[in-house]
Coordinates of C-alpha atoms and ligand atoms in Angstrom, one line a residue:
X1 CA 65.5 33.3 87.4
X2 CA 62.9 35.2 85.3
X3 CA 59.5 34.1 87.6
X4 CA 57.1 32.7 84.8
X5 CA 53.6 32.3 85.4
X6 CA 54.2 28.3 84.5
X7 CA 57.1 28.7 87.3
X8 CA 54.2 30.2 89.6
X9 CA 52.0 26.9 88.6
X10 CA 54.4 24.7 88.8
X11 CA 54.9 25.9 92.4
X12 CA 52.1 25.8 93.3
X13 CA 50.7 22.2 92.5
X14 CA 54.6 21.2 94.0
X15 CA 53.1 22.8 97.3
X16 CA 49.3 21.5 96.8
X17 CA 50.7 17.8 96.5
X18 CA 52.3 18.1 100.0
X19 CA 50.6 16.3 102.3
X20 CA 48.1 18.6 103.1
X21 CA 49.7 21.4 105.3
X22 CA 52.7 19.3 105.6
X23 CA 55.7 21.6 104.4
X24 CA 58.1 19.4 103.0
X25 CA 60.6 19.4 105.5
X26 CA 58.7 17.9 108.1
X27 CA 57.4 15.3 105.4
X28 CA 60.7 13.5 105.8
X29 CA 59.6 12.8 109.6
X30 CA 56.3 11.7 108.2
X31 CA 57.0 9.3 105.0
X32 CA 58.0 5.8 105.0
X33 CA 60.5 4.5 102.5
X34 CA 59.6 0.9 101.9
X35 CA 61.0 -1.8 99.8
X36 CA 58.6 -4.4 98.2
X37 CA 58.1 -7.2 95.4
X38 CA 54.2 -7.2 95.5
X39 CA 53.8 -5.7 91.9
X40 CA 51.5 -7.8 90.6
X41 CA 47.9 -6.5 90.6
X42 CA 47.0 -8.6 93.7
X43 CA 49.6 -7.7 95.5
X44 CA 49.7 -3.8 94.3
X45 CA 45.6 -4.4 96.0
X46 CA 46.5 -5.4 99.1
X47 CA 49.5 -3.2 99.6
X48 CA 47.2 0.0 98.8
X49 CA 45.6 -0.8 101.6
X50 CA 48.4 -0.3 104.3
X51 CA 49.6 3.2 102.2
X52 CA 46.1 4.2 102.9
X53 CA 46.1 3.2 106.0
X54 CA 49.5 4.9 106.8
X55 CA 48.6 8.0 104.7
X56 CA 45.1 8.3 106.8
X57 CA 47.5 9.2 109.8
X58 CA 49.8 11.4 108.3
X59 CA 52.4 9.1 107.2
X60 CA 53.2 9.7 103.2
X61 CA 54.6 6.3 101.0
X62 CA 58.3 6.4 99.3
X63 CA 57.6 3.4 97.7
X64 CA 60.2 0.8 96.6
X65 CA 59.2 -1.6 94.4
X66 CA 61.4 -4.4 93.3
X67 CA 59.2 -6.5 91.1
X68 CA 60.0 -10.8 90.9
X69 CA 57.5 -13.2 92.7
X70 CA 59.2 -15.0 95.8
X71 CA 61.2 -11.6 96.6
X72 CA 65.2 -12.7 95.4
X73 CA 65.3 -9.5 93.3
X74 CA 63.9 -7.5 96.3
X75 CA 66.7 -9.0 98.4
X76 CA 69.4 -7.9 96.2
X77 CA 68.9 -4.8 95.5
X78 CA 68.1 -4.4 100.0
X79 CA 71.5 -5.7 100.3
X80 CA 72.5 -3.2 98.0
X81 CA 71.3 -0.2 100.0
X82 CA 72.6 -1.8 103.1
X83 CA 75.7 -2.0 102.1
X84 CA 75.8 1.5 100.7
X85 CA 74.5 3.2 104.2
X86 CA 71.0 3.8 103.4
X87 CA 68.4 0.9 104.6
X88 CA 64.7 1.3 103.7
X89 CA 63.0 2.9 106.6
X90 CA 61.5 -1.5 106.2
X91 CA 61.6 -4.0 103.6
X92 CA 59.2 -6.8 103.2
X93 CA 61.3 -10.1 103.9
X94 CA 60.8 -13.7 104.6
X95 CA 61.4 -16.1 107.2
X96 CA 65.3 -16.9 107.9
X97 CA 66.2 -14.0 106.1
X98 CA 64.7 -11.8 109.1
X99 CA 67.3 -13.6 110.9
X100 CA 69.9 -13.0 109.0
X101 CA 69.6 -9.4 108.4
X102 CA 69.1 -9.3 112.7
X103 CA 72.3 -10.8 112.8
X104 CA 74.2 -7.6 111.3
X105 CA 73.1 -5.7 113.6
X106 CA 70.9 -3.5 110.8
X107 CA 67.8 -4.4 112.2
X108 CA 65.6 -1.6 115.2
X109 CA 64.7 -2.9 118.0
X110 CA 60.7 -3.2 118.2
X111 CA 60.1 -4.8 122.0
X112 CA 58.4 -1.7 123.3
X113 CA 56.0 -1.5 120.8
X114 CA 55.0 -5.2 120.7
X115 CA 55.1 -4.5 124.7
X116 CA 52.5 -1.9 124.6
X117 CA 50.4 -4.0 121.9
X118 CA 51.1 -7.4 123.4
X119 CA 52.4 -9.3 120.5
X120 CA 53.4 -11.8 122.3
X121 CA 50.2 -13.2 123.0
X122 CA 48.4 -13.2 119.6
X123 CA 51.1 -13.9 117.2
X124 CA 51.5 -17.7 117.3
X125 CA 54.8 -19.0 118.3
X126 CA 55.5 -20.0 114.8
X127 CA 55.5 -17.0 113.0
X128 CA 57.4 -15.6 116.5
X129 CA 61.1 -17.5 115.8
X130 CA 61.4 -15.7 112.5
X131 CA 60.0 -11.7 113.9
X132 CA 62.3 -11.9 116.7
X133 CA 66.0 -12.2 117.2
X134 CA 67.1 -13.5 120.2
X135 CA 63.9 -12.1 122.0
X136 CA 63.8 -8.8 120.7
X137 CA 61.1 -8.0 117.7
X138 CA 62.9 -6.6 114.7
X139 CA 59.6 -7.1 112.6
X140 CA 56.0 -6.6 112.5
X141 CA 54.5 -10.3 110.6
X142 CA 51.5 -8.7 107.9
X143 CA 50.3 -12.0 107.3
X144 CA 50.5 -16.0 107.1
X145 CA 50.4 -17.0 103.7
X146 CA 50.6 -21.2 103.0
X147 CA 52.0 -23.0 99.4
X148 CA 50.1 -26.6 99.7
X149 CA 47.1 -25.0 97.9
X150 CA 45.9 -25.9 94.4
X151 CA 43.7 -22.9 92.0
X152 CA 40.7 -24.7 89.9
X153 CA 38.9 -22.9 87.2
X154 CA 35.1 -24.3 88.0
X155 CA 33.9 -24.7 85.0
X156 CA 36.7 -26.3 82.9
X157 CA 36.3 -29.0 85.7
X158 CA 32.9 -28.7 85.7
X159 CA 32.9 -29.2 81.5
X160 CA 34.2 -32.3 82.0
X161 CA 32.7 -33.5 84.8
X162 CA 35.6 -33.4 87.4
X163 CA 35.5 -33.0 90.9
X164 CA 38.0 -31.1 93.1
X165 CA 41.1 -34.2 93.9
X166 CA 41.4 -35.1 96.7
X167 CA 44.0 -37.9 96.3
X168 CA 47.6 -37.9 94.3
X169 CA 45.7 -40.5 91.9
X170 CA 42.6 -38.3 91.7
X171 CA 44.7 -35.3 90.9
X172 CA 46.6 -37.4 88.5
X173 CA 43.4 -38.5 86.6
X174 CA 41.8 -35.1 86.8
X175 CA 45.1 -34.0 85.0
X176 CA 44.9 -36.2 81.8
X177 CA 41.4 -35.4 81.7
X178 CA 41.8 -32.2 81.2
X179 CA 44.8 -32.7 78.8
X180 CA 43.1 -35.1 76.2
X181 CA 40.2 -31.9 75.9
X182 CA 43.4 -30.1 74.6
X183 CA 43.6 -27.5 77.1
X184 CA 47.0 -26.9 79.5
X185 CA 46.2 -28.9 82.4
X186 CA 48.8 -27.1 84.8
X187 CA 49.3 -23.5 84.3
X188 CA 53.2 -23.2 85.9
X189 CA 55.7 -20.5 85.8
X190 CA 59.3 -22.2 85.4
X191 CA 61.1 -20.0 87.7
X192 CA 62.8 -21.7 90.6
X193 CA 61.2 -20.5 93.6
X194 CA 57.9 -21.4 91.8
X195 CA 59.1 -24.9 90.8
X196 CA 60.2 -25.1 94.8
X197 CA 56.2 -24.0 95.5
X198 CA 55.4 -27.6 94.0
X199 CA 57.9 -29.0 96.0
X200 CA 56.8 -28.4 99.4
X201 CA 53.6 -30.2 98.5
X202 CA 55.2 -32.7 96.8
X203 CA 57.3 -33.3 99.8
X204 CA 54.1 -33.6 102.1
X205 CA 51.9 -35.5 99.5
X206 CA 54.7 -37.9 99.6
X207 CA 55.5 -38.5 103.2
X208 CA 53.9 -36.4 105.4
X209 CA 54.4 -33.9 108.5
X210 CA 57.1 -36.1 109.7
X211 CA 59.2 -36.7 106.7
X212 CA 58.7 -33.1 105.3
X213 CA 59.5 -32.2 109.0
X214 CA 63.1 -34.6 109.4
X215 CA 64.1 -33.4 105.0
X216 CA 63.8 -29.7 104.5
X217 CA 63.6 -28.4 108.4
X218 CA 66.1 -31.0 110.0
X219 CA 67.9 -31.2 106.4
X220 CA 68.4 -35.0 108.0
X221 CA 71.0 -37.0 105.3
X222 CA 68.8 -40.0 105.2
X223 CA 65.5 -38.7 104.8
X224 CA 67.2 -36.2 101.9
X225 CA 68.8 -39.7 100.3
X226 CA 65.4 -41.4 100.7
X227 CA 63.6 -43.2 98.4
X228 CA 60.7 -41.4 99.6
X229 CA 62.4 -38.7 98.5
X230 CA 62.9 -40.4 95.2
X231 CA 59.5 -40.9 94.6
X232 CA 59.0 -37.0 95.5
X233 CA 61.2 -36.1 92.1
X234 CA 59.3 -39.1 90.2
X235 CA 56.0 -36.4 91.3
X236 CA 57.9 -33.5 90.3
X237 CA 58.3 -35.2 86.6
X238 CA 54.6 -35.9 86.4
X239 CA 53.8 -33.0 87.5
X240 CA 56.4 -31.5 84.5
X241 CA 54.5 -33.7 81.7
X242 CA 51.0 -31.6 82.4
X243 CA 52.7 -27.8 81.7
X244 CA 52.1 -25.8 78.8
X245 CA 55.2 -25.7 76.1
X246 CA 55.8 -21.9 77.2
X247 CA 56.3 -22.3 80.8
X248 CA 59.8 -21.4 80.8
X249 CA 59.9 -18.3 82.8
X250 CA 56.7 -17.2 83.4
X251 CA 55.6 -15.4 86.4
X252 CA 53.5 -16.4 88.4
X253 CA 50.7 -14.1 88.7
X254 CA 50.3 -15.1 84.2
X255 CA 49.6 -18.5 85.2
X256 CA 47.5 -17.4 87.5
X257 CA 45.9 -15.7 84.5
X258 CA 45.8 -18.9 82.2
X259 CA 43.7 -20.3 84.9
X260 CA 41.4 -17.1 85.4
X261 CA 40.7 -17.6 81.5
X262 CA 40.0 -20.7 81.6
X263 CA 42.9 -21.6 79.5
X264 CA 44.3 -23.5 81.9
X265 CA 42.4 -25.9 84.7
X266 CA 44.8 -26.3 87.7
X267 CA 48.0 -23.8 89.5
X268 CA 50.0 -25.2 92.2
X269 CA 51.1 -22.0 94.3
X270 CA 50.7 -20.1 97.4
X271 CA 47.6 -18.4 98.2
X272 CA 48.6 -15.0 97.0
X273 CA 47.0 -16.8 93.8
X274 CA 43.8 -15.8 95.6
X275 CA 44.5 -12.5 95.4
X276 CA 44.4 -12.2 91.0
X277 CA 41.6 -14.2 91.4
X278 CA 39.5 -11.7 93.6
X279 CA 41.4 -8.6 91.1
X280 CA 39.6 -10.1 88.6
X281 CA 36.6 -10.0 89.4
X282 CA 36.0 -14.2 90.5
X283 CA 34.6 -15.9 93.2
X284 CA 35.3 -18.4 95.1
X285 CA 33.3 -21.2 94.9
X286 CA 31.5 -20.0 91.4
X287 CA 34.4 -19.4 89.1
X288 CA 37.3 -20.8 90.8
X289 CA 37.9 -23.6 93.5
X290 CA 40.7 -23.6 96.4
X291 CA 42.1 -26.6 97.5
X292 CA 44.5 -28.0 99.6
X293 CA 47.0 -29.7 97.6
X294 CA 45.6 -33.6 97.1
X295 CA 47.6 -35.3 100.3
X296 CA 48.5 -32.2 102.5
X297 CA 45.2 -31.7 103.7
X298 CA 45.9 -30.8 108.1
X299 CA 49.1 -29.9 107.6
X300 CA 49.8 -25.8 106.4
X301 CA 53.2 -25.2 105.2
X302 CA 53.3 -21.3 105.9
X303 CA 55.2 -18.2 105.0
X304 CA 54.7 -14.9 107.0
X305 CA 55.9 -11.6 104.9
X306 CA 57.3 -9.8 107.4
X307 CA 58.1 -6.0 107.6
X308 CA 61.7 -5.7 108.9
X309 CA 62.5 -2.8 110.4
X310 CA 65.4 -0.7 109.9
X311 CA 67.7 1.4 112.5
X312 CA 67.4 5.0 110.7
X313 CA 67.8 8.5 111.9
X314 CA 65.5 10.0 114.8
X315 CA 64.0 11.8 112.3
X316 CA 61.9 9.0 110.8
X317 CA 61.4 6.5 113.4
X318 CA 57.8 8.0 114.8
X319 CA 56.6 7.5 111.3
X320 CA 58.8 3.6 111.2
X321 CA 56.6 2.7 114.4
X322 CA 53.4 4.0 113.3
X323 CA 53.6 1.7 110.2
X324 CA 54.6 -1.3 112.4
X325 CA 51.7 -0.3 114.7
X326 CA 49.2 -0.2 111.5
X327 CA 50.7 -3.5 110.2
X328 CA 49.3 -5.1 113.7
X329 CA 46.6 -3.4 113.8
X330 CA 43.5 -5.9 114.1
X331 CA 41.0 -4.3 111.7
X332 CA 44.5 -3.8 110.0
X333 CA 45.1 -7.5 110.0
X334 CA 41.1 -8.6 108.5
X335 CA 41.2 -5.5 105.5
X336 CA 44.8 -6.7 104.3
X337 CA 44.6 -10.4 104.3
X338 CA 41.1 -10.4 102.6
X339 CA 42.5 -8.5 99.6
X340 CA 46.3 -10.3 100.0
X341 CA 44.5 -13.7 100.5
X342 CA 46.5 -15.1 103.3
X343 CA 45.3 -15.5 106.7
X344 CA 45.9 -13.1 109.2
X345 CA 49.4 -13.3 111.0
X346 CA 47.2 -12.5 114.4
X347 CA 45.3 -15.7 115.8
X348 CA 42.4 -12.8 117.6
X349 CA 41.0 -11.4 113.8
X350 CA 37.8 -12.4 113.3
X351 CA 37.3 -14.3 109.8
X352 CA 33.9 -12.5 109.6
X353 CA 35.2 -10.9 106.6
X354 CA 37.2 -13.4 104.8
X355 CA 35.7 -15.6 102.1
X356 CA 35.0 -19.3 101.8
X357 CA 38.8 -19.3 101.0
X358 CA 40.1 -17.1 103.6
X359 CA 37.9 -19.0 105.9
X360 CA 39.0 -22.2 105.3
X361 CA 43.1 -20.9 105.4
X362 CA 42.1 -19.9 108.8
X363 CA 40.6 -22.7 110.0
X364 CA 43.7 -25.0 108.5
X365 CA 46.1 -22.6 110.7
X366 CA 44.2 -23.3 114.1
X367 CA 43.7 -27.1 113.3
X368 CA 47.6 -27.7 112.1
X369 CA 49.2 -25.5 115.0
X370 CA 47.0 -27.5 117.5
X371 CA 48.3 -30.4 115.5
X372 CA 52.0 -29.7 115.3
X373 CA 51.7 -29.7 111.3
X374 CA 52.2 -25.8 110.8
X375 CA 55.7 -26.1 109.0
X376 CA 57.7 -23.4 107.4
X377 CA 57.5 -23.4 103.3
X378 CA 61.0 -24.4 102.1
X379 CA 60.6 -22.8 98.7
X380 CA 59.6 -19.4 100.7
X381 CA 62.1 -19.0 103.3
X382 CA 60.8 -20.8 106.3
X383 CA 62.3 -24.3 106.1
X384 CA 66.2 -23.8 106.3
X385 CA 68.5 -20.6 105.5
X386 CA 68.8 -19.1 102.4
X387 CA 72.2 -20.7 101.0
X388 CA 70.5 -23.9 101.6
X389 CA 67.1 -22.9 100.6
X390 CA 68.9 -21.9 97.5
X391 CA 70.9 -24.8 97.2
X392 CA 68.1 -27.0 96.9
X393 CA 66.3 -25.0 94.3
X394 CA 68.8 -25.8 91.6
X395 CA 68.9 -29.6 92.2
X396 CA 64.2 -29.4 92.3
X397 CA 64.8 -26.9 89.1
X398 CA 67.4 -29.3 87.6
X399 CA 65.3 -32.1 87.7
X400 CA 62.1 -30.3 86.9
X401 CA 63.7 -29.5 83.5
X402 CA 65.1 -32.9 82.9
X403 CA 68.8 -31.9 83.7
X404 CA 68.2 -35.0 86.8
X405 CA 67.0 -38.8 86.8
X406 CA 64.9 -38.7 90.1
X407 CA 67.8 -41.3 91.3
X408 CA 70.2 -38.4 90.2
X409 CA 68.6 -35.6 92.0
X410 CA 67.9 -37.5 95.5
X411 CA 72.1 -37.5 95.2
X412 CA 72.6 -34.2 94.5
X413 CA 70.2 -33.0 96.9
X414 CA 72.2 -34.4 100.1
X415 CA 75.6 -33.2 98.5
X416 CA 74.2 -29.7 97.8
X417 CA 72.7 -29.8 100.8
X418 CA 75.9 -30.5 102.6
X419 CA 77.8 -28.2 101.3
X420 CA 75.6 -25.1 101.4
X421 CA 75.3 -26.0 105.6
X422 CA 78.7 -25.7 106.0
Ligands
GAL1 C1 55.8 -15.0 98.5 C2 55.1 -13.8 99.5 C3 53.6 -12.9 99.0 C4 53.9 -13.3 97.5 C5 54.8 -14.5 96.2 C6 54.8 -14.1 94.9 O1 57.6 -14.8 99.1 O2 55.2 -14.3 100.7 O3 53.2 -12.4 99.2 O4 54.6 -12.0 97.0 O5 56.0 -14.5 96.8 O6 55.7 -12.8 94.9

């Protein structure tokens, strides 16, 4: 092959673009291959904190992004990779999905690192139940998100003389006033996981923590089929009357953008939404308000993003261990979660670097943990396993879109859960 000038230049570029001083072959050993669904602006900004952290330790990053909020699509891609014998170094994963993957025997043992770094002492037991499988750490929890938040455009509320609603009735009154003004009252993306995110809060606000636990965690048929659950679905139908005509299929971050721009007043969404507001240069208390979904104050419906670590070849294990250690480092836990919108996964991280919404998230977790009202989000895989969660998604979305009356939805929910549990 004739060695042209351009070949030499491109070869030189290739060498220079490898990690400085690291021969290509060594890159395999100092690189992590990571599957995730953090593709929105705020999510990518937070993920970059981890990438930069690892780069500073000489660990490269092979990105495997799978767009699709809530991670459904990501799990499909992951299944294909693992089935073909090509697992990533790590994959973002939620709640019971970690348990299901661990049961397949494909996740690695992180106990030595966990013991060295004292994870058992500093990570809440509520999270550990998902990160450990039969006593073995198999995943590194990176945050503690929660779903029972509403995000308000402050100018829209100020212009209408509205305050952040504290009760269901105040929420409805505020949404009515915004709707009457001609603006979209509720910014929403019509996707099952987003409908279910609203459902999390509707159940908690209507039945309280005991009912939430009985219905969505214990899957008690009497609770699932109760008049209380019928009232939940009636409230879901009421909320449906406040969305705009183009809500169906909208991605969650585009709904956040509607509130950021002031085209809509409120979004009901987990606190990853804050990452979008921050990314748009908005300030809590000035441009937007974060407040618990009315009627859920004192409870936290959480979902923790984990990086499940897969069994990989010896040449990839050092980088994998560095990634797991980096995730649980207290300084990283602060710098990452400040951007992501979540509370840290560790309880020994100061809230000094967090804004008022972040400080509230951290305080609420501490209060809920003490009161026993830190409960797993159904919508995000922390209340029931995937088969049950997806069966509930179908009923929730069906009712939200008018395929079922509240009465029919309650009956559908009982039978869907019963068959999914088998
Ligand atoms: C959740 C995840 C968040 C965010 C959100 C939207 O399940 O925990 O980190 O990614 O989905 O995609």
